[in-house]
Amino acid sequence: MIAYNKQNHTIKLDTPNTSYVLGVREGGFLLNLYYGRRLPDDNLWSLAKRLPSASFSPCDPEHTDFSADVAPMEYPTNGRGDFRAAALSVRNADGNTVTDLRYVSHRVIAGKPDLPGLPQLYVTDDAQCETLEVTLRDPYTGVEAVLVYTAFCDCDVIAKHVRLTNRGEQAVTLERALSSCLDLPSMGFDLITLWGRHTKERQFERRPLAHGLQGIRSKRGASSHSHNPFAALVQTGATETTGEVYGFNLVYSGNFVITAEVDHDATTRVVMGIDPEDFGWLLAPGESFATPEAVHVFSAEGLGGMSRVFHRCYDAHLIRGRWQTEKRPLLINSWEAAYFDFDTDKLISFAERAKELGIEMLVMDDGWFGKRNDDTNSLGDWFVNEKKLDLGRLIDSVHGMGLKFGIWYEPEMISPDSELYRTHPDWCVHVPGRAPSVARQQYVLDVSRPDVRENIFGQMRGVLGRYPIDYVKWDFNRNLSEAGSALLPADRSGEFFHRFVLGTYALQDRLIRGFPHLLLENCSGGGGRFDPGMLYYSPQIWTSDNTDPIDRLSIQFGTSLCYPASVMGAHVSASRRAGYRTKGDVALWGTFGYELDPNKLNGEEREIVKEQVAQYHKYYALIRSGSLYRLICPWNNDYVCAWSFVAEDKREALVTVVRMRRQDDTLFHLKLQGLDPDTIYTVEETGERYSGALLMFAGLEMTDSAWDDGESCKLHLIADGAAEPGVPA
Ligand code: DGJ
């Protein structure tokens, strides 16, 4: 898997279908020789060739044939002649930021070492991966960088992070400490990213690379609605099914940057990590800092191939705990059903109706604590509003019906009108001399402080320890401004944003360790913190507050670029566009549930819901363990979307088609993917039989002028035999 060629001083990391090659050049410069389809160990140094140097490129004083300006640097530093985006910039005791790293040693270990305090991919058995640690050191400051790479045996994934330690005698400040860099010898790529906003998360955007800098970032203190910490570089002309694709995803929930830079030689550098703006980390002698982990995927099978690698990897190596494999309860959430307007009896009535429909859990959303009847108060006062609610009676009734019970929290927030704020005004995120800004009438709580975390966890334990609660929805409804902590000295103020994220991770970790039975679902005004960092703690995330099934298509298609179906919170609501069938078909892609007042459903709607509940159970295993194929994407047309889940053994598939807008008189053949061409499949709904070859290469005839805007259909394909050559199915 990871092989060192001593003679050539190259290190090759292999996954089943990819290779990643490093070379150590004379002078100790660590270069990236290759990343792509799997290669044998053959003439790898030929891949280091770049133009000798541009006319203004500075050369290393002791190796005048080498200029970092034109070399494929593996972990580029600032101020030493490489003028592209640096991965590392350290302000030293002299006050300058010239940073240099040279190879010292490397080692290969079985398995994957822990990355303390940070979310990360994991393995359950050391045989599932190998890890390479390459140690580099700055000869002048003594700053040491250990580049840590894990190559997985069961998926084409390489995870990277960097551990920085001050081995010198004077304090330094990390001003830029990114997780990863990749230098590619071409600019023949398009950059794909996922932009968005509240209620319109993860919209697909594709642009050709141009000379200079392009990319995305978040300065919001959360990974954000605006940009997901994901990017793909796709070979020009690559499609959903063809072409080479590099996928990048940062396992982090705070400020981040992903930049692609094309230089004068038409090479492309991709760097990713914590956004250096508003970042600084003081490293006293002996202290260490670990960057978040970055996930890299290469696929030669187009965007779809890349997504399926991410999905398999995250289901197996990111989602943890009992809910990784245990069937998730089908839930009904009170938010869109009642907002703040509920009491014990109303919620019991929801549970009674839900029970009749086959729903398995009632989630009580915002409004149960302090004196909260609207969003102006009480965040931070995590005790039951007994004027409004008898929580013991509610949970007893719900459990008595055989349903599970869930509850909502927003632990990182504090309302100015709360007992907590009146007692501890200093606990909100703020800087001296400036009043903190409000958003949704709330401040942010400084969870970088251990005492604050202790208080919040203590309050949560008070409720979760007293009542038998099965599920927690963890919300986060504003971004950070005036970012500072009363506990941090001035020379550490740049550490605040990262410490805040570490505080959130520490709290979530404590919650799931303290209450291991809990199903935790993250949320941030919908999908404002939908990232692999959060998924390490919660196996599902509320995808968007937008539950309109047509709007959901572009949100769910975008989300699926790197996140599997098992994590995508998706509910049927009373939203007006499209009927209940379409709402159900779209929500079935995700965790599935309801977000409506079940008392308001009419007889016909109730029957549809019962059918949907039955289908949820019928297709659960196929959707969770099958492979996703995006057949027709919303970013390619305005009329129709289609996707399918195909079982691993290709014996079963579920195809869903949504007609967004009618296009009369247009022939429509839907070409399926991922089937076995030599197998005959029966369409359960019609009894028609087709070979996999016909379904994939010619397509299923679906022209039907009876389809109306917003309608959908599902087709369940079941393999019933091998296609015989020359014999019609
Ligand atoms: C935002 C979430 O996305 C909603 O689902 C709901 O929980 C509200 N917050 C409650 O305030």
XYZ file of C-alpha atoms and ligand atoms in Angstrom:
740
model
C 0.000 0.000 0.000
C 2.693 2.529 0.987
C 6.076 1.736 -0.517
C 9.385 3.547 -0.158
C 11.898 3.307 -2.994
C 15.188 3.901 -1.241
C 17.244 4.226 -4.381
C 15.032 6.898 -5.907
C 13.848 8.404 -2.643
C 10.187 8.167 -3.666
C 7.209 7.140 -1.565
C 4.162 5.734 -3.327
C 0.782 5.494 -1.595
C -1.680 3.204 -3.322
C -5.420 2.803 -2.851
C -7.300 0.185 -4.902
C -7.346 2.339 -8.068
C -5.141 5.346 -7.365
C -1.543 6.274 -6.608
C -0.141 9.286 -4.810
C 3.598 9.754 -5.212
C 6.049 11.857 -3.213
C 9.714 12.367 -4.004
C 12.477 13.801 -1.857
C 14.861 15.818 -3.970
C 18.462 16.656 -3.180
C 18.432 19.442 -0.601
C 15.509 17.812 1.206
C 12.744 19.365 -0.874
C 9.574 17.282 -0.686
C 7.793 17.179 -4.046
C 4.471 15.823 -5.236
C 5.291 13.717 -8.279
C 1.848 12.371 -9.066
C -1.752 11.820 -8.007
C -4.167 9.934 -10.238
C -4.877 6.474 -11.638
C -2.843 3.709 -10.076
C 0.722 3.412 -11.410
C 3.517 0.871 -11.080
C 6.764 2.052 -9.502
C 8.315 2.993 -12.814
C 10.317 6.062 -13.749
C 8.402 8.209 -11.297
C 10.966 11.008 -11.228
C 10.165 11.793 -14.852
C 6.913 13.195 -13.439
C 8.770 15.924 -11.546
C 9.648 17.699 -14.750
C 8.464 21.245 -14.812
C 9.840 24.175 -16.775
C 13.404 24.778 -15.490
C 12.481 28.117 -13.980
C 10.855 31.305 -15.060
C 13.165 34.256 -15.564
C 12.378 35.813 -12.173
C 12.300 32.582 -10.140
C 14.673 32.648 -7.162
C 16.819 29.523 -6.786
C 17.848 27.874 -3.582
C 21.301 29.290 -2.693
C 22.806 25.817 -2.201
C 20.957 24.116 -5.067
C 20.940 26.619 -7.842
C 19.183 24.223 -10.217
C 16.129 24.248 -7.938
C 13.463 26.880 -7.593
C 10.415 26.245 -5.454
C 8.631 28.732 -7.720
C 8.265 26.108 -10.451
C 8.439 22.849 -8.507
C 5.459 20.699 -7.480
C 5.876 21.411 -3.768
C 4.114 19.027 -1.410
C 3.743 21.451 1.502
C 4.796 24.874 0.205
C 6.026 27.565 2.548
C 6.036 31.331 2.426
C 8.908 33.658 1.579
C 11.416 31.168 0.110
C 10.836 31.741 -3.593
C 7.519 29.983 -4.178
C 5.107 32.767 -5.037
C 1.958 30.665 -5.267
C -0.413 30.158 -2.334
C 1.578 28.816 0.620
C 0.395 26.045 2.909
C 2.512 27.287 5.806
C 3.607 30.717 6.925
C 5.239 31.150 10.319
C 6.051 34.511 11.871
C 9.279 33.938 13.719
C 10.869 35.696 16.673
C 12.672 38.069 14.266
C 9.315 39.275 13.008
C 9.498 37.931 9.443
C 7.505 35.117 7.849
C 10.198 33.404 5.801
C 9.495 29.719 6.302
C 11.393 26.736 4.940
C 10.813 23.018 5.411
C 13.264 20.230 4.571
C 12.834 16.486 4.755
C 14.152 14.832 7.927
C 12.652 11.325 7.975
C 9.548 9.309 7.364
C 7.827 6.205 8.686
C 4.949 3.986 7.678
C 2.566 2.574 10.262
C -0.382 0.194 10.108
C -3.787 1.747 10.755
C -4.563 5.372 11.463
C -3.385 7.262 14.551
C -5.900 9.387 16.445
C -6.113 13.113 15.751
C -6.996 14.292 19.272
C -9.870 16.735 19.661
C -10.680 16.828 15.959
C -13.135 14.911 13.819
C -11.475 12.464 11.463
C -11.872 9.377 9.320
C -11.328 6.237 11.379
C -10.793 2.515 10.870
C -11.961 -0.371 13.021
C -9.044 -2.577 12.063
C -5.449 -1.577 11.341
C -5.555 -3.710 8.197
C -8.004 -1.240 6.599
C -5.345 1.376 5.873
C -1.724 2.454 6.211
C -0.393 5.772 7.394
C 2.706 7.642 6.263
C 4.266 10.311 8.437
C 6.852 12.545 6.777
C 8.801 14.793 9.119
C 10.083 18.110 7.755
C 11.891 20.814 9.670
C 12.733 24.473 9.259
C 16.510 24.592 9.880
C 16.383 28.191 11.170
C 13.356 28.320 13.490
C 13.208 24.644 14.404
C 9.531 24.455 13.472
C 8.723 20.855 12.624
C 5.911 19.724 10.329
C 4.795 16.121 10.317
C 2.705 15.486 7.203
C 0.340 12.617 7.956
C -1.237 10.661 5.081
C -3.600 7.723 5.381
C -4.232 5.559 2.309
C -7.345 3.373 2.580
C -7.486 -0.217 1.299
C -11.245 -0.345 0.730
C -11.829 2.993 -1.002
C -9.879 5.432 -3.157
C -9.327 7.925 -0.384
C -6.242 9.638 0.966
C -6.667 11.607 4.171
C -4.065 14.218 5.099
C -3.359 16.491 7.992
C -0.307 18.228 9.423
C 1.087 18.314 12.959
C 3.232 21.387 13.625
C 5.563 21.530 16.620
C 7.865 24.285 17.752
C 11.171 22.488 18.370
C 13.027 25.806 18.519
C 13.804 27.982 21.494
C 11.615 30.963 20.765
C 7.905 31.374 20.369
C 6.555 31.651 16.835
C 3.102 32.364 15.415
C 1.470 30.222 12.767
C -0.199 32.681 10.409
C -1.165 30.121 7.813
C -1.285 26.410 8.597
C -3.238 24.610 5.910
C -4.137 20.950 5.819
C -3.106 20.059 2.320
C -1.666 21.120 -1.002
C -1.812 19.425 -4.382
C 0.214 20.634 -7.379
C -1.085 19.299 -10.694
C 0.840 19.667 -13.968
C -2.034 21.153 -16.002
C -4.777 23.766 -15.923
C -7.142 21.654 -18.008
C -9.770 21.497 -15.293
C -13.096 22.920 -14.255
C -13.625 23.813 -10.622
C -16.860 22.595 -9.052
C -18.039 24.056 -5.760
C -21.276 24.184 -3.769
C -22.524 27.697 -2.983
C -25.731 28.544 -1.166
C -27.647 30.506 1.392
C -30.282 29.774 4.025
C -33.005 27.639 2.340
C -30.896 27.191 -0.803
C -27.889 25.203 0.312
C -25.231 23.418 -1.772
C -26.012 24.608 -5.271
C -23.765 23.148 -7.952
C -21.433 25.579 -9.720
C -18.883 24.715 -12.404
C -16.332 27.093 -13.910
C -13.232 26.593 -16.046
C -9.972 27.360 -14.273
C -8.328 30.621 -15.229
C -4.852 31.949 -14.465
C -4.649 33.289 -10.931
C -6.590 32.541 -7.788
C -10.110 31.144 -7.572
C -11.908 29.377 -4.794
C -14.186 29.528 -1.813
C -14.024 30.201 1.880
C -16.004 30.831 5.001
C -15.235 33.530 7.582
C -18.521 32.943 9.401
C -17.250 30.785 12.248
C -19.115 27.842 10.701
C -18.568 25.981 7.474
C -21.704 27.912 6.436
C -24.638 27.927 4.068
C -22.591 30.075 1.682
C -19.946 27.542 0.684
C -19.511 23.918 1.579
C -15.929 22.845 2.411
C -15.950 20.726 -0.740
C -14.456 21.246 -4.189
C -13.775 19.104 -7.210
C -11.358 19.617 -10.044
C -12.697 17.869 -13.099
C -10.830 17.351 -16.307
C -12.206 19.704 -18.965
C -15.054 17.844 -20.655
C -15.485 15.313 -17.833
C -19.098 14.445 -17.103
C -21.175 12.658 -14.521
C -20.029 9.320 -15.950
C -16.690 9.961 -17.661
C -13.366 11.683 -17.103
C -10.885 12.251 -14.318
C -12.038 13.986 -11.169
C -10.284 15.070 -7.976
C -12.571 15.608 -4.981
C -11.553 17.582 -1.879
C -13.448 17.814 1.394
C -12.295 19.326 4.674
C -13.295 17.530 7.869
C -13.981 20.802 9.651
C -16.932 22.938 10.722
C -15.380 26.413 11.021
C -13.672 29.008 8.826
C -12.050 27.369 5.827
C -10.488 28.091 2.476
C -10.157 26.030 -0.676
C -8.148 27.786 -3.365
C -7.107 26.718 -6.840
C -4.274 28.769 -8.283
C -3.084 28.542 -11.863
C 0.424 29.887 -12.424
C 2.403 31.176 -15.405
C 3.349 27.622 -16.408
C -0.333 26.574 -16.494
C 0.065 24.302 -13.481
C -2.659 24.167 -10.839
C -2.191 24.278 -7.096
C -5.060 23.409 -4.784
C -4.672 24.298 -1.117
C -7.211 23.763 1.636
C -7.494 24.262 5.367
C -8.450 26.807 7.998
C -8.900 30.255 6.443
C -5.720 32.196 7.343
C -7.631 35.476 7.613
C -8.621 35.899 11.281
C -6.275 33.041 12.201
C -3.043 33.060 14.191
C -1.716 30.457 16.564
C 1.035 31.146 19.062
C 3.364 28.176 19.414
C 5.616 28.427 22.450
C 8.685 26.138 22.438
C 7.517 22.524 22.689
C 3.890 23.277 21.763
C 2.077 21.603 18.890
C -0.821 22.421 16.609
C -2.734 19.933 14.448
C -4.581 21.021 11.315
C -7.984 19.557 10.467
C -8.004 16.555 8.192
C -8.517 16.907 4.430
C -10.061 14.101 2.389
C -8.874 13.489 -1.183
C -10.609 11.309 -3.723
C -9.552 10.580 -7.266
C -11.876 8.886 -9.737
C -11.478 8.181 -13.444
C -15.240 7.565 -13.642
C -16.557 11.092 -13.658
C -18.330 12.981 -10.922
C -20.595 10.040 -10.155
C -17.571 7.815 -9.532
C -16.111 10.412 -7.171
C -19.363 10.747 -5.230
C -19.721 7.006 -4.738
C -16.210 6.852 -3.273
C -17.043 9.638 -0.806
C -20.319 7.916 0.112
C -18.753 4.535 0.787
C -15.924 6.104 2.724
C -18.139 8.272 4.927
C -20.604 5.483 5.669
C -17.742 3.179 6.700
C -15.073 5.520 8.108
C -16.755 8.721 9.331
C -20.169 7.858 10.772
C -19.730 6.265 14.193
C -21.590 4.687 17.039
C -24.609 2.457 17.103
C -26.481 4.586 14.550
C -23.890 3.816 11.901
C -25.627 0.493 11.327
C -28.818 0.565 13.369
C -32.012 1.501 11.545
C -32.862 5.145 12.185
C -36.356 5.874 13.496
C -38.808 7.497 11.109
C -39.586 10.777 12.815
C -42.123 13.568 12.891
C -40.835 16.993 13.939
C -43.005 19.665 15.544
C -41.359 22.731 13.959
C -43.324 23.266 10.760
C -46.349 21.700 12.468
C -46.612 24.132 15.392
C -43.532 26.391 15.586
C -43.564 27.749 19.199
C -47.272 27.174 19.666
C -47.556 23.844 21.464
C -48.304 22.337 24.845
C -48.289 18.824 26.279
C -51.663 17.827 24.874
C -50.985 19.139 21.402
C -47.758 17.171 21.180
C -49.495 14.061 22.528
C -52.085 14.468 19.774
C -49.272 14.635 17.192
C -47.864 11.419 18.610
C -51.245 9.675 18.550
C -51.881 10.541 14.901
C -48.278 9.753 14.001
C -48.550 6.369 15.656
C -51.597 5.544 13.504
C -49.550 6.367 10.418
C -46.600 4.159 11.405
C -44.229 6.981 12.388
C -41.674 5.944 15.015
C -40.472 9.063 16.841
C -41.821 12.466 17.880
C -39.298 15.311 17.983
C -40.198 18.368 20.034
C -38.434 21.288 18.354
C -37.675 24.807 19.604
C -39.861 26.319 22.358
C -39.829 23.943 25.338
C -37.387 25.720 27.698
C -36.973 28.899 29.775
C -39.928 31.162 28.936
C -39.589 30.672 25.187
C -42.712 31.260 23.111
C -40.944 33.088 20.288
C -37.328 33.611 19.252
C -36.646 36.661 21.437
C -35.435 34.929 24.580
C -34.239 32.025 26.752
C -31.381 30.469 24.756
C -28.999 29.328 27.480
C -31.821 28.543 29.944
C -32.053 24.834 29.293
C -34.690 23.974 31.853
C -38.247 22.922 31.052
C -40.862 25.680 30.766
C -43.254 24.061 33.200
C -45.966 26.638 32.527
C -46.153 25.267 29.018
C -45.147 21.679 29.301
C -45.284 18.620 31.505
C -42.294 16.884 29.979
C -42.582 13.758 32.148
C -46.209 13.187 31.143
C -45.440 13.923 27.489
C -42.571 11.441 27.300
C -44.504 8.793 29.235
C -47.418 9.062 26.795
C -45.176 9.047 23.731
C -43.168 6.081 24.977
C -46.384 4.410 26.071
C -47.522 4.494 22.445
C -44.292 2.783 21.440
C -42.771 5.906 19.897
C -39.358 7.335 20.653
C -38.970 10.915 21.821
C -36.550 13.633 20.708
C -35.774 17.182 21.815
C -34.209 20.349 20.355
C -31.216 22.318 21.668
C -29.138 25.249 20.493
C -26.216 24.890 22.909
C -23.797 27.444 21.438
C -26.228 30.362 21.730
C -27.361 32.785 24.402
C -30.281 35.205 24.318
C -29.684 38.675 25.778
C -33.013 38.045 27.518
C -32.021 34.939 29.458
C -31.126 34.099 33.027
C -27.758 32.840 31.776
C -26.893 36.171 30.147
C -28.023 38.160 33.171
C -25.751 36.025 35.369
C -22.794 35.742 32.975
C -22.767 38.605 30.451
C -19.085 37.882 29.877
C -19.854 34.448 28.464
C -21.038 35.686 25.111
C -18.614 35.989 22.221
C -17.420 39.608 22.217
C -14.434 41.935 22.040
C -13.644 44.824 24.419
C -15.186 48.195 23.670
C -17.802 46.983 21.178
C -21.349 45.860 21.734
C -21.911 42.417 20.214
C -24.142 42.345 17.121
C -27.407 40.452 17.334
C -28.753 38.003 14.758
C -32.102 36.259 15.223
C -32.140 38.238 18.486
C -29.339 36.142 19.950
C -25.646 36.236 20.807
C -23.175 33.399 20.478
C -21.959 31.664 23.604
C -18.198 31.419 24.036
C -17.810 27.636 23.974
C -14.038 28.001 23.644
C -14.202 28.420 27.469
C -14.166 25.241 29.558
C -16.345 26.853 32.265
C -19.007 27.750 29.719
C -18.974 24.242 28.292
C -19.236 22.814 31.789
C -22.327 24.910 32.491
C -24.060 24.038 29.223
C -23.276 20.358 29.472
C -24.435 20.366 33.101
C -27.759 21.903 32.042
C -28.168 19.383 29.228
C -27.320 16.537 31.553
C -29.975 17.853 33.941
C -32.669 17.209 31.334
C -31.212 14.266 29.431
C -30.259 12.496 32.647
C -33.703 12.963 34.174
C -35.931 12.094 31.234
C -35.625 9.126 28.878
C -34.857 11.046 25.684
C -33.843 9.182 22.544
C -32.766 11.910 20.127
C -31.297 15.413 20.158
C -31.466 17.955 17.351
C -28.495 20.341 17.797
C -29.155 23.671 16.094
C -26.915 26.706 15.402
C -28.774 29.733 14.092
C -26.335 32.553 13.523
C -22.776 33.261 12.456
C -20.021 34.807 14.553
C -19.094 38.471 14.638
C -16.949 40.475 17.113
C -15.178 37.154 17.510
C -13.244 37.092 20.759
C -13.105 35.455 24.122
C -12.698 37.200 27.465
C -10.190 34.482 28.415
C -7.760 34.869 25.504
C -4.775 37.250 25.842
C -4.137 39.675 22.973
C -1.331 37.595 21.438
C -3.651 34.601 21.242
C -6.736 36.403 19.917
C -6.196 34.834 16.466
C -6.848 31.453 18.046
C -10.452 32.239 18.876
C -12.291 30.881 15.844
C -10.505 27.545 15.918
C -10.854 27.256 19.693
C -14.573 27.907 19.299
C -14.874 24.987 16.857
C -12.792 22.767 19.142
C -15.170 23.725 21.968
C -18.164 22.636 19.913
C -16.476 19.334 19.113
C -15.630 18.802 22.785
C -19.250 19.412 23.789
C -20.687 17.098 21.139
C -18.131 14.448 22.003
C -19.079 14.652 25.661
C -22.756 14.426 24.802
C -22.462 11.275 22.696
C -20.095 9.635 25.155
C -22.311 10.527 28.117
C -25.486 9.393 26.353
C -24.347 6.748 23.865
C -27.907 5.679 23.020
C -28.778 9.168 21.704
C -29.341 9.741 18.015
C -27.820 13.181 17.422
C -28.884 15.230 14.399
C -26.971 18.416 13.653
C -28.638 21.409 12.085
C -27.781 25.035 11.453
C -30.797 26.913 10.179
C -31.110 23.907 7.900
C -27.770 23.018 6.328
C -25.447 25.811 7.471
C -23.002 23.383 9.068
C -23.350 20.382 6.798
C -19.799 19.097 6.790
C -17.782 15.968 7.622
C -16.707 17.509 10.936
C -20.274 17.495 12.214
C -20.882 14.036 10.762
C -18.194 12.594 13.017
C -20.518 13.343 15.936
C -23.978 13.100 14.382
C -24.871 10.484 11.777
C -27.403 12.783 10.143
C -27.775 16.523 9.501
C -30.891 18.523 8.659
C -30.229 19.350 5.021
C -32.255 22.539 4.617
C -35.150 24.469 6.109
C -36.531 24.462 2.584
C -38.841 21.440 2.402
C -40.381 22.303 -0.982
C -39.733 19.109 -2.964
C -38.816 20.891 -6.198
C -36.332 23.244 -4.498
C -35.036 20.255 -2.571
C -33.925 18.583 -5.809
C -31.030 20.959 -6.452
C -30.192 20.974 -2.717
C -30.110 17.184 -2.449
C -28.318 16.666 -5.769
C -25.648 19.179 -4.694
C -25.364 17.630 -1.241
C -24.930 14.207 -2.821
C -21.676 15.258 -4.485
C -19.870 14.092 -1.414
C -22.420 13.200 1.302
C -24.249 9.855 1.384
C -28.021 9.339 1.593
C -27.725 8.055 5.171
C -26.772 11.514 6.487
C -29.185 13.725 4.563
C -32.106 14.867 6.759
C -35.182 14.955 4.486
C -38.818 15.364 5.525
C -42.223 15.577 3.919
C -43.883 18.853 4.896
C -47.127 20.645 4.160
C -45.326 22.899 1.644
C -47.666 23.753 -1.198
C -45.773 23.015 -4.419
C -46.220 19.425 -5.636
C -48.339 16.699 -4.071
C -47.582 14.338 -1.235
C -46.336 11.606 -3.587
C -43.574 13.800 -4.987
C -42.700 15.080 -1.522
C -42.351 11.483 -0.339
C -40.316 10.364 -3.345
C -37.857 13.227 -2.839
C -37.585 12.776 0.938
C -37.033 9.036 0.524
C -33.544 9.878 -0.767
C -32.577 11.006 2.752
C -33.263 10.008 6.345
C -37.029 10.435 5.777
C -39.589 11.841 8.161
C -42.418 14.335 8.498
C -42.566 18.001 9.423
C -46.309 18.756 9.564
C -49.394 18.638 11.781
C -50.714 15.107 11.291
C -54.148 16.211 12.558
C -54.496 18.321 9.419
C -54.006 15.509 6.898
C -57.166 14.505 5.027
C -58.160 10.869 4.461
C -56.419 10.563 1.100
C -53.231 12.158 2.419
C -53.207 9.820 5.388
C -53.365 6.830 3.043
C -50.450 8.240 1.028
C -48.432 8.702 4.211
C -49.092 5.079 5.223
C -47.868 3.917 1.802
C -44.776 6.106 2.155
C -44.011 4.644 5.565
C -44.247 1.161 4.058
C -41.928 2.206 1.227
C -39.461 3.685 3.690
C -39.095 0.240 5.248
C -39.126 -1.567 1.921
C -36.313 0.507 0.406
C -34.341 1.314 3.560
C -31.559 -1.201 2.978
C -31.307 -0.483 -0.756
C -30.995 3.264 -0.226
C -28.550 2.927 2.678
C -26.261 0.323 1.233
C -26.803 0.753 -2.506
C -24.827 3.032 -4.823
C -26.239 6.368 -5.914
C -26.370 7.181 -9.630
C -27.385 10.708 -10.591
C -29.153 10.068 -13.900
C -30.407 13.540 -14.826
C -29.155 16.459 -12.758
C -31.000 19.715 -12.108
C -27.907 21.693 -13.060
C -28.135 20.332 -16.613
C -31.820 21.066 -17.366
C -34.970 22.701 -15.992
C -37.425 19.925 -16.779
C -36.635 16.627 -15.179
C -34.430 15.075 -12.493
C -33.734 11.405 -12.009
C -31.591 9.321 -9.702
C -31.293 5.706 -8.694
C -29.927 3.470 -5.985
C -28.457 0.207 -7.210
C -27.770 -2.712 -4.876
C -24.151 -3.758 -4.509
C -24.837 -7.078 -6.270
C -26.803 -5.224 -9.008
C -29.861 -7.426 -8.397
C -32.125 -4.562 -7.430
C -32.503 -0.852 -8.176
C -34.858 1.965 -7.274
C -35.204 4.686 -9.899
C -36.911 7.993 -9.083
C -37.914 10.558 -11.697
C -39.344 13.998 -10.939
C -40.854 16.077 -13.715
C -40.080 19.639 -12.624
C -41.697 21.255 -15.644
C -43.562 19.625 -18.501
C -41.949 19.584 -21.882
C -44.643 18.416 -24.306
C -43.783 16.501 -27.443
C -40.246 15.694 -26.426
C -39.130 12.091 -26.537
C -37.657 11.020 -23.263
C -35.515 7.949 -22.859
C -34.037 7.621 -19.407
C -30.635 5.916 -19.523
C -29.945 4.042 -16.310
C -26.505 3.386 -14.846
C -24.758 0.833 -12.708
C -26.850 -2.200 -13.743
C -25.526 -5.493 -15.057
C -25.943 -5.375 -18.855
C -26.363 -9.145 -18.979
C -29.185 -9.359 -16.451
C -32.915 -9.145 -17.114
C -34.767 -6.776 -14.800
C -38.498 -6.717 -14.145
C -40.096 -3.366 -13.384
C -42.228 -4.194 -10.370
C -44.800 -1.473 -11.079
C -45.544 -2.553 -14.688
C -44.306 -6.129 -14.932
C -42.255 -5.155 -18.011
C -38.924 -6.891 -18.467
C -35.758 -5.354 -19.881
C -32.119 -6.264 -20.124
C -29.694 -4.141 -18.138
C -28.023 -3.384 -21.475
C -31.200 -1.891 -22.931
C -31.905 0.128 -19.800
C -28.401 1.560 -19.729
C -27.433 1.920 -23.391
C -30.782 2.718 -25.054
C -32.798 3.909 -22.079
C -36.242 3.389 -20.704
C -38.963 5.055 -22.755
C -40.673 7.557 -20.427
C -42.356 10.010 -22.783
C -45.801 10.603 -21.340
C -47.799 13.734 -21.879
C -49.998 12.838 -18.898
C -47.211 13.872 -16.541
C -47.865 17.182 -14.917
C -45.485 19.743 -13.442
C -44.133 18.555 -10.108
C -45.147 14.913 -10.542
C -42.839 12.016 -9.821
C -42.609 8.290 -10.235
C -40.563 5.455 -8.795
C -39.577 2.275 -10.580
C -38.375 -0.732 -8.675
C -36.217 -3.023 -10.786
C -35.677 -6.589 -9.701
C -33.247 -8.913 -11.435
C -34.938 -12.099 -12.521
C -32.446 -13.834 -14.751
C -29.561 -13.557 -17.122
C -30.174 -12.072 -20.553
C -29.737 -14.676 -23.224
C -27.853 -13.558 -26.292
C -30.257 -12.966 -29.165
C -33.396 -13.750 -27.130
C -35.718 -10.806 -26.535
C -36.450 -10.122 -22.867
C -33.737 26.310 12.478
C -33.926 24.871 12.091
O -33.367 24.631 10.833
C -35.396 24.513 12.124
O -35.576 23.203 11.688
C -35.916 24.717 13.514
O -35.307 23.808 14.381
C -35.660 26.149 13.965
N -34.277 26.521 13.815
C -36.063 26.337 15.401
O -35.721 27.570 15.878
